[in-house]
Amino acid sequence: MNMEQISKIKGTRQDGAICNGYLFSFNHLGECTVYKMNALATAKDGEAEIFSEFVLDKHDIIVPHSNSVMFGAEYYDETDEFPLLYTNIYNNYANADNKLKGVCLVYRLQRNEREFTSTLVQIIEIGFVEDENLWKSVGEKEDARPYGNFVIDAEQKILYAFTMRDNTQTTRYFSFALPKVTQGEWCEQYNVKKVVLSKFDIKDYFDCDYHHYVQGACCNEGKIYSLEGFTDSQENPPAIRIIDTNLKKEINFKKFKDFGTNIEPEMIDFENDICYYIDHNGNMYKLSF
C-alpha cells in the first residue's frame, strides 16, 4: 500500500462519501461539510475551501454517528442530482435512552446552488441483533459495539452489514438484497418507512478476523475496505482490512503506522477508481494497493 497526501479538510470527522465531484464529510452528530473534489487538489498547503454545510434530517432525535456513509445506485426521484445516501448509527452514545442497534438510515439529498437539504426517507434495521447464533456473541462480556457497520455494493444492489463479535473474536458479514426505497412499513416514531431485515432475508454470511473498533468502510468492485482502530494504540492500531466478498475472506491487512501515521482512521471511498482516505485530523490521502 502507498499513501500520498493531497489535501486537508476540517478535522474531527467521521466517515464520508464522494459523488458527482463532491466530497460529503460527516461528523458524529450528522453535520456534513461539503467540498468540491477539484478544489481539494489545490489545497495542499492549507485547509480546503468549504463549498457548503448542512445537517442530516432528524439528527436531533436519531443521533446518526455517521460511522459508515455511502451512496447507493437508486434515486428517490429520477430528476434528483444524487442517489440515495446511506449512513449508520453504529454508536449513538449521545442518545443514551435510545441506543439503536443494527440501524442504517437512508436520505434523499437535494441541492439548490450551494444549499443542500436532506430528508430521511427510510430506515433499515437488522431484526435479529439479539440472536445469539447470528449477530450477538455470548460469553463473559457484552459486545462492546453491537450496532454494526453497513456498506453498499451499488453495482450489485447488495447491502452488507457486519458486526464485531467480541466473545468469539470474529467479525461477521451478512449480505442482503438492498431494499428499494419504496419498501417498508410506516414508522410513526420517525414518520418514515422502516424495513426490518429478518434472518430469512439473509443471502449469505461469513466470519473474518476480528476488526478492532470499526471506522469508515466502502465497497468497490466486490471488495469491502474497512477501517479500524484508534490513535497510537497497541491493542487497537489504526489499520485497514480488505475483504473479498466473493472469496468470503480477508485478503489484505495493513497498519497505518507502517506508513508513517498513527492518527485515527475515519473515511474511505472511491471515485474514478481512485481510493481516497481521510483521518480524524482531516488529512486527505490517495491510497494505492
PDB file of N, CA, C and O in Angstrom, residues 20 22 28-29 32 68 90 98 103 105-106 108 129 131-133 136 142 146 155 179 241 255 267 272 286-287 289:
ATOM      1  N   ASN A  20     -20.528  12.666  -7.715  1.00  0.00           N
ATOM      2  CA  ASN A  20     -20.699  13.749  -8.693  1.00  0.00           C
ATOM      3  C   ASN A  20     -19.722  14.898  -8.477  1.00  0.00           C
ATOM      4  O   ASN A  20     -20.065  16.064  -8.651  1.00  0.00           O
ATOM      5  N   TYR A  22     -18.332  15.824  -5.624  1.00  0.00           N
ATOM      6  CA  TYR A  22     -18.423  16.433  -4.290  1.00  0.00           C
ATOM      7  C   TYR A  22     -17.991  15.422  -3.233  1.00  0.00           C
ATOM      8  O   TYR A  22     -18.325  14.230  -3.319  1.00  0.00           O
ATOM      9  N   HIS A  28     -19.965  13.156  14.042  1.00  0.00           N
ATOM     10  CA  HIS A  28     -20.714  12.178  14.829  1.00  0.00           C
ATOM     11  C   HIS A  28     -22.126  12.633  15.189  1.00  0.00           C
ATOM     12  O   HIS A  28     -22.882  11.870  15.784  1.00  0.00           O
ATOM     13  N   LEU A  29     -22.497  13.862  14.809  1.00  0.00           N
ATOM     14  CA  LEU A  29     -23.854  14.354  15.064  1.00  0.00           C
ATOM     15  C   LEU A  29     -24.647  14.551  13.771  1.00  0.00           C
ATOM     16  O   LEU A  29     -25.709  15.172  13.780  1.00  0.00           O
ATOM     17  N   CYS A  32     -22.709  17.789   8.152  1.00  0.00           N
ATOM     18  CA  CYS A  32     -21.955  17.498   6.931  1.00  0.00           C
ATOM     19  C   CYS A  32     -21.262  18.750   6.405  1.00  0.00           C
ATOM     20  O   CYS A  32     -21.855  19.832   6.344  1.00  0.00           O
ATOM     21  N   SER A  68     -20.215   4.972   9.035  1.00  0.00           N
ATOM     22  CA  SER A  68     -20.037   4.452   7.688  1.00  0.00           C
ATOM     23  C   SER A  68     -21.090   5.090   6.788  1.00  0.00           C
ATOM     24  O   SER A  68     -22.289   4.956   7.044  1.00  0.00           O
ATOM     25  N   TYR A  90     -24.305   3.038  14.393  1.00  0.00           N
ATOM     26  CA  TYR A  90     -23.093   2.435  14.948  1.00  0.00           C
ATOM     27  C   TYR A  90     -22.935   2.647  16.442  1.00  0.00           C
ATOM     28  O   TYR A  90     -22.835   1.712  17.196  1.00  0.00           O
ATOM     29  N   ASN A  98     -31.862   5.797  23.847  1.00  0.00           N
ATOM     30  CA  ASN A  98     -32.380   5.181  22.629  1.00  0.00           C
ATOM     31  C   ASN A  98     -31.226   4.662  21.779  1.00  0.00           C
ATOM     32  O   ASN A  98     -30.969   5.160  20.693  1.00  0.00           O
ATOM     33  N   VAL A 103     -28.883  -0.400  12.802  1.00  0.00           N
ATOM     34  CA  VAL A 103     -29.761   0.532  12.095  1.00  0.00           C
ATOM     35  C   VAL A 103     -28.978   1.328  11.053  1.00  0.00           C
ATOM     36  O   VAL A 103     -27.910   1.876  11.335  1.00  0.00           O
ATOM     37  N   LEU A 105     -29.666   4.411   8.113  1.00  0.00           N
ATOM     38  CA  LEU A 105     -30.586   5.473   7.713  1.00  0.00           C
ATOM     39  C   LEU A 105     -30.408   5.802   6.232  1.00  0.00           C
ATOM     40  O   LEU A 105     -29.283   5.797   5.726  1.00  0.00           O
ATOM     41  N   VAL A 106     -31.506   6.090   5.556  1.00  0.00           N
ATOM     42  CA  VAL A 106     -31.479   6.374   4.125  1.00  0.00           C
ATOM     43  C   VAL A 106     -32.003   7.794   3.897  1.00  0.00           C
ATOM     44  O   VAL A 106     -33.101   8.139   4.360  1.00  0.00           O
ATOM     45  N   ARG A 108     -32.503  11.317   1.223  1.00  0.00           N
ATOM     46  CA  ARG A 108     -32.537  11.979  -0.081  1.00  0.00           C
ATOM     47  C   ARG A 108     -31.817  13.318   0.057  1.00  0.00           C
ATOM     48  O   ARG A 108     -32.131  14.099   0.961  1.00  0.00           O
ATOM     49  N   VAL A 129     -30.651  -8.705  16.056  1.00  0.00           N
ATOM     50  CA  VAL A 129     -29.440  -8.311  16.794  1.00  0.00           C
ATOM     51  C   VAL A 129     -29.310  -9.034  18.134  1.00  0.00           C
ATOM     52  O   VAL A 129     -28.220  -9.076  18.707  1.00  0.00           O
ATOM     53  N   ASP A 131     -30.110 -12.254  18.412  1.00  0.00           N
ATOM     54  CA  ASP A 131     -29.975 -13.677  18.087  1.00  0.00           C
ATOM     55  C   ASP A 131     -28.548 -14.123  18.403  1.00  0.00           C
ATOM     56  O   ASP A 131     -27.594 -13.684  17.754  1.00  0.00           O
ATOM     57  N   GLU A 132     -28.397 -15.016  19.375  1.00  0.00           N
ATOM     58  CA  GLU A 132     -27.075 -15.427  19.833  1.00  0.00           C
ATOM     59  C   GLU A 132     -26.362 -16.346  18.850  1.00  0.00           C
ATOM     60  O   GLU A 132     -25.159 -16.583  18.979  1.00  0.00           O
ATOM     61  N   ASN A 133     -27.080 -16.865  17.877  1.00  0.00           N
ATOM     62  CA  ASN A 133     -26.453 -17.707  16.864  1.00  0.00           C
ATOM     63  C   ASN A 133     -26.017 -16.917  15.633  1.00  0.00           C
ATOM     64  O   ASN A 133     -25.276 -17.448  14.798  1.00  0.00           O
ATOM     65  N   LYS A 136     -25.411 -11.519  17.833  1.00  0.00           N
ATOM     66  CA  LYS A 136     -24.872 -11.321  19.176  1.00  0.00           C
ATOM     67  C   LYS A 136     -23.944 -12.474  19.577  1.00  0.00           C
ATOM     68  O   LYS A 136     -24.255 -13.634  19.351  1.00  0.00           O
ATOM     69  N   GLU A 142     -20.155  -8.315  27.485  1.00  0.00           N
ATOM     70  CA  GLU A 142     -21.110  -7.871  26.463  1.00  0.00           C
ATOM     71  C   GLU A 142     -20.360  -7.313  25.263  1.00  0.00           C
ATOM     72  O   GLU A 142     -19.302  -6.701  25.408  1.00  0.00           O
ATOM     73  N   PRO A 146     -22.226  -3.422  19.415  1.00  0.00           N
ATOM     74  CA  PRO A 146     -23.185  -4.316  18.763  1.00  0.00           C
ATOM     75  C   PRO A 146     -24.010  -3.617  17.681  1.00  0.00           C
ATOM     76  O   PRO A 146     -24.932  -4.215  17.131  1.00  0.00           O
ATOM     77  N   GLU A 155     -23.369  -1.421  -7.418  1.00  0.00           N
ATOM     78  CA  GLU A 155     -23.456  -2.089  -8.719  1.00  0.00           C
ATOM     79  C   GLU A 155     -24.296  -3.356  -8.638  1.00  0.00           C
ATOM     80  O   GLU A 155     -25.129  -3.622  -9.508  1.00  0.00           O
ATOM     81  N   PRO A 179     -32.786  -3.105   0.016  1.00  0.00           N
ATOM     82  CA  PRO A 179     -34.209  -2.746  -0.087  1.00  0.00           C
ATOM     83  C   PRO A 179     -34.420  -1.527  -0.978  1.00  0.00           C
ATOM     84  O   PRO A 179     -33.618  -0.583  -0.960  1.00  0.00           O
ATOM     85  N   ARG A 241      -8.508  -3.127   6.467  1.00  0.00           N
ATOM     86  CA  ARG A 241      -8.680  -4.506   6.015  1.00  0.00           C
ATOM     87  C   ARG A 241      -9.440  -4.493   4.688  1.00  0.00           C
ATOM     88  O   ARG A 241     -10.349  -3.686   4.490  1.00  0.00           O
ATOM     89  N   LYS A 255      -1.374  -1.913   8.753  1.00  0.00           N
ATOM     90  CA  LYS A 255      -1.392  -0.930   9.826  1.00  0.00           C
ATOM     91  C   LYS A 255      -0.852   0.393   9.300  1.00  0.00           C
ATOM     92  O   LYS A 255       0.174   0.424   8.616  1.00  0.00           O
ATOM     93  N   MET A 267     -12.480   8.012   7.147  1.00  0.00           N
ATOM     94  CA  MET A 267     -13.259   7.959   5.900  1.00  0.00           C
ATOM     95  C   MET A 267     -12.478   7.276   4.776  1.00  0.00           C
ATOM     96  O   MET A 267     -11.272   7.440   4.645  1.00  0.00           O
ATOM     97  N   ASN A 272     -13.715   7.355  -9.586  1.00  0.00           N
ATOM     98  CA  ASN A 272     -12.957   7.100 -10.815  1.00  0.00           C
ATOM     99  C   ASN A 272     -11.782   6.154 -10.560  1.00  0.00           C
ATOM    100  O   ASN A 272     -10.651   6.382 -11.017  1.00  0.00           O
ATOM    101  N   LYS A 286      -4.467   9.851  -1.117  1.00  0.00           N
ATOM    102  CA  LYS A 286      -4.775   8.833  -2.102  1.00  0.00           C
ATOM    103  C   LYS A 286      -4.087   7.561  -1.651  1.00  0.00           C
ATOM    104  O   LYS A 286      -2.914   7.576  -1.264  1.00  0.00           O
ATOM    105  N   LEU A 287      -4.817   6.434  -1.708  1.00  0.00           N
ATOM    106  CA  LEU A 287      -4.247   5.139  -1.368  1.00  0.00           C
ATOM    107  C   LEU A 287      -4.144   4.297  -2.626  1.00  0.00           C
ATOM    108  O   LEU A 287      -5.039   4.313  -3.476  1.00  0.00           O
ATOM    109  N   PHE A 289      -3.000   0.169  -3.763  1.00  0.00           N
ATOM    110  CA  PHE A 289      -2.767  -1.143  -3.169  1.00  0.00           C
ATOM    111  C   PHE A 289      -2.006  -2.064  -4.129  1.00  0.00           C
ATOM    112  O   PHE A 289      -2.081  -1.916  -5.330  1.00  0.00           O
TER     113      PHE A 289
END
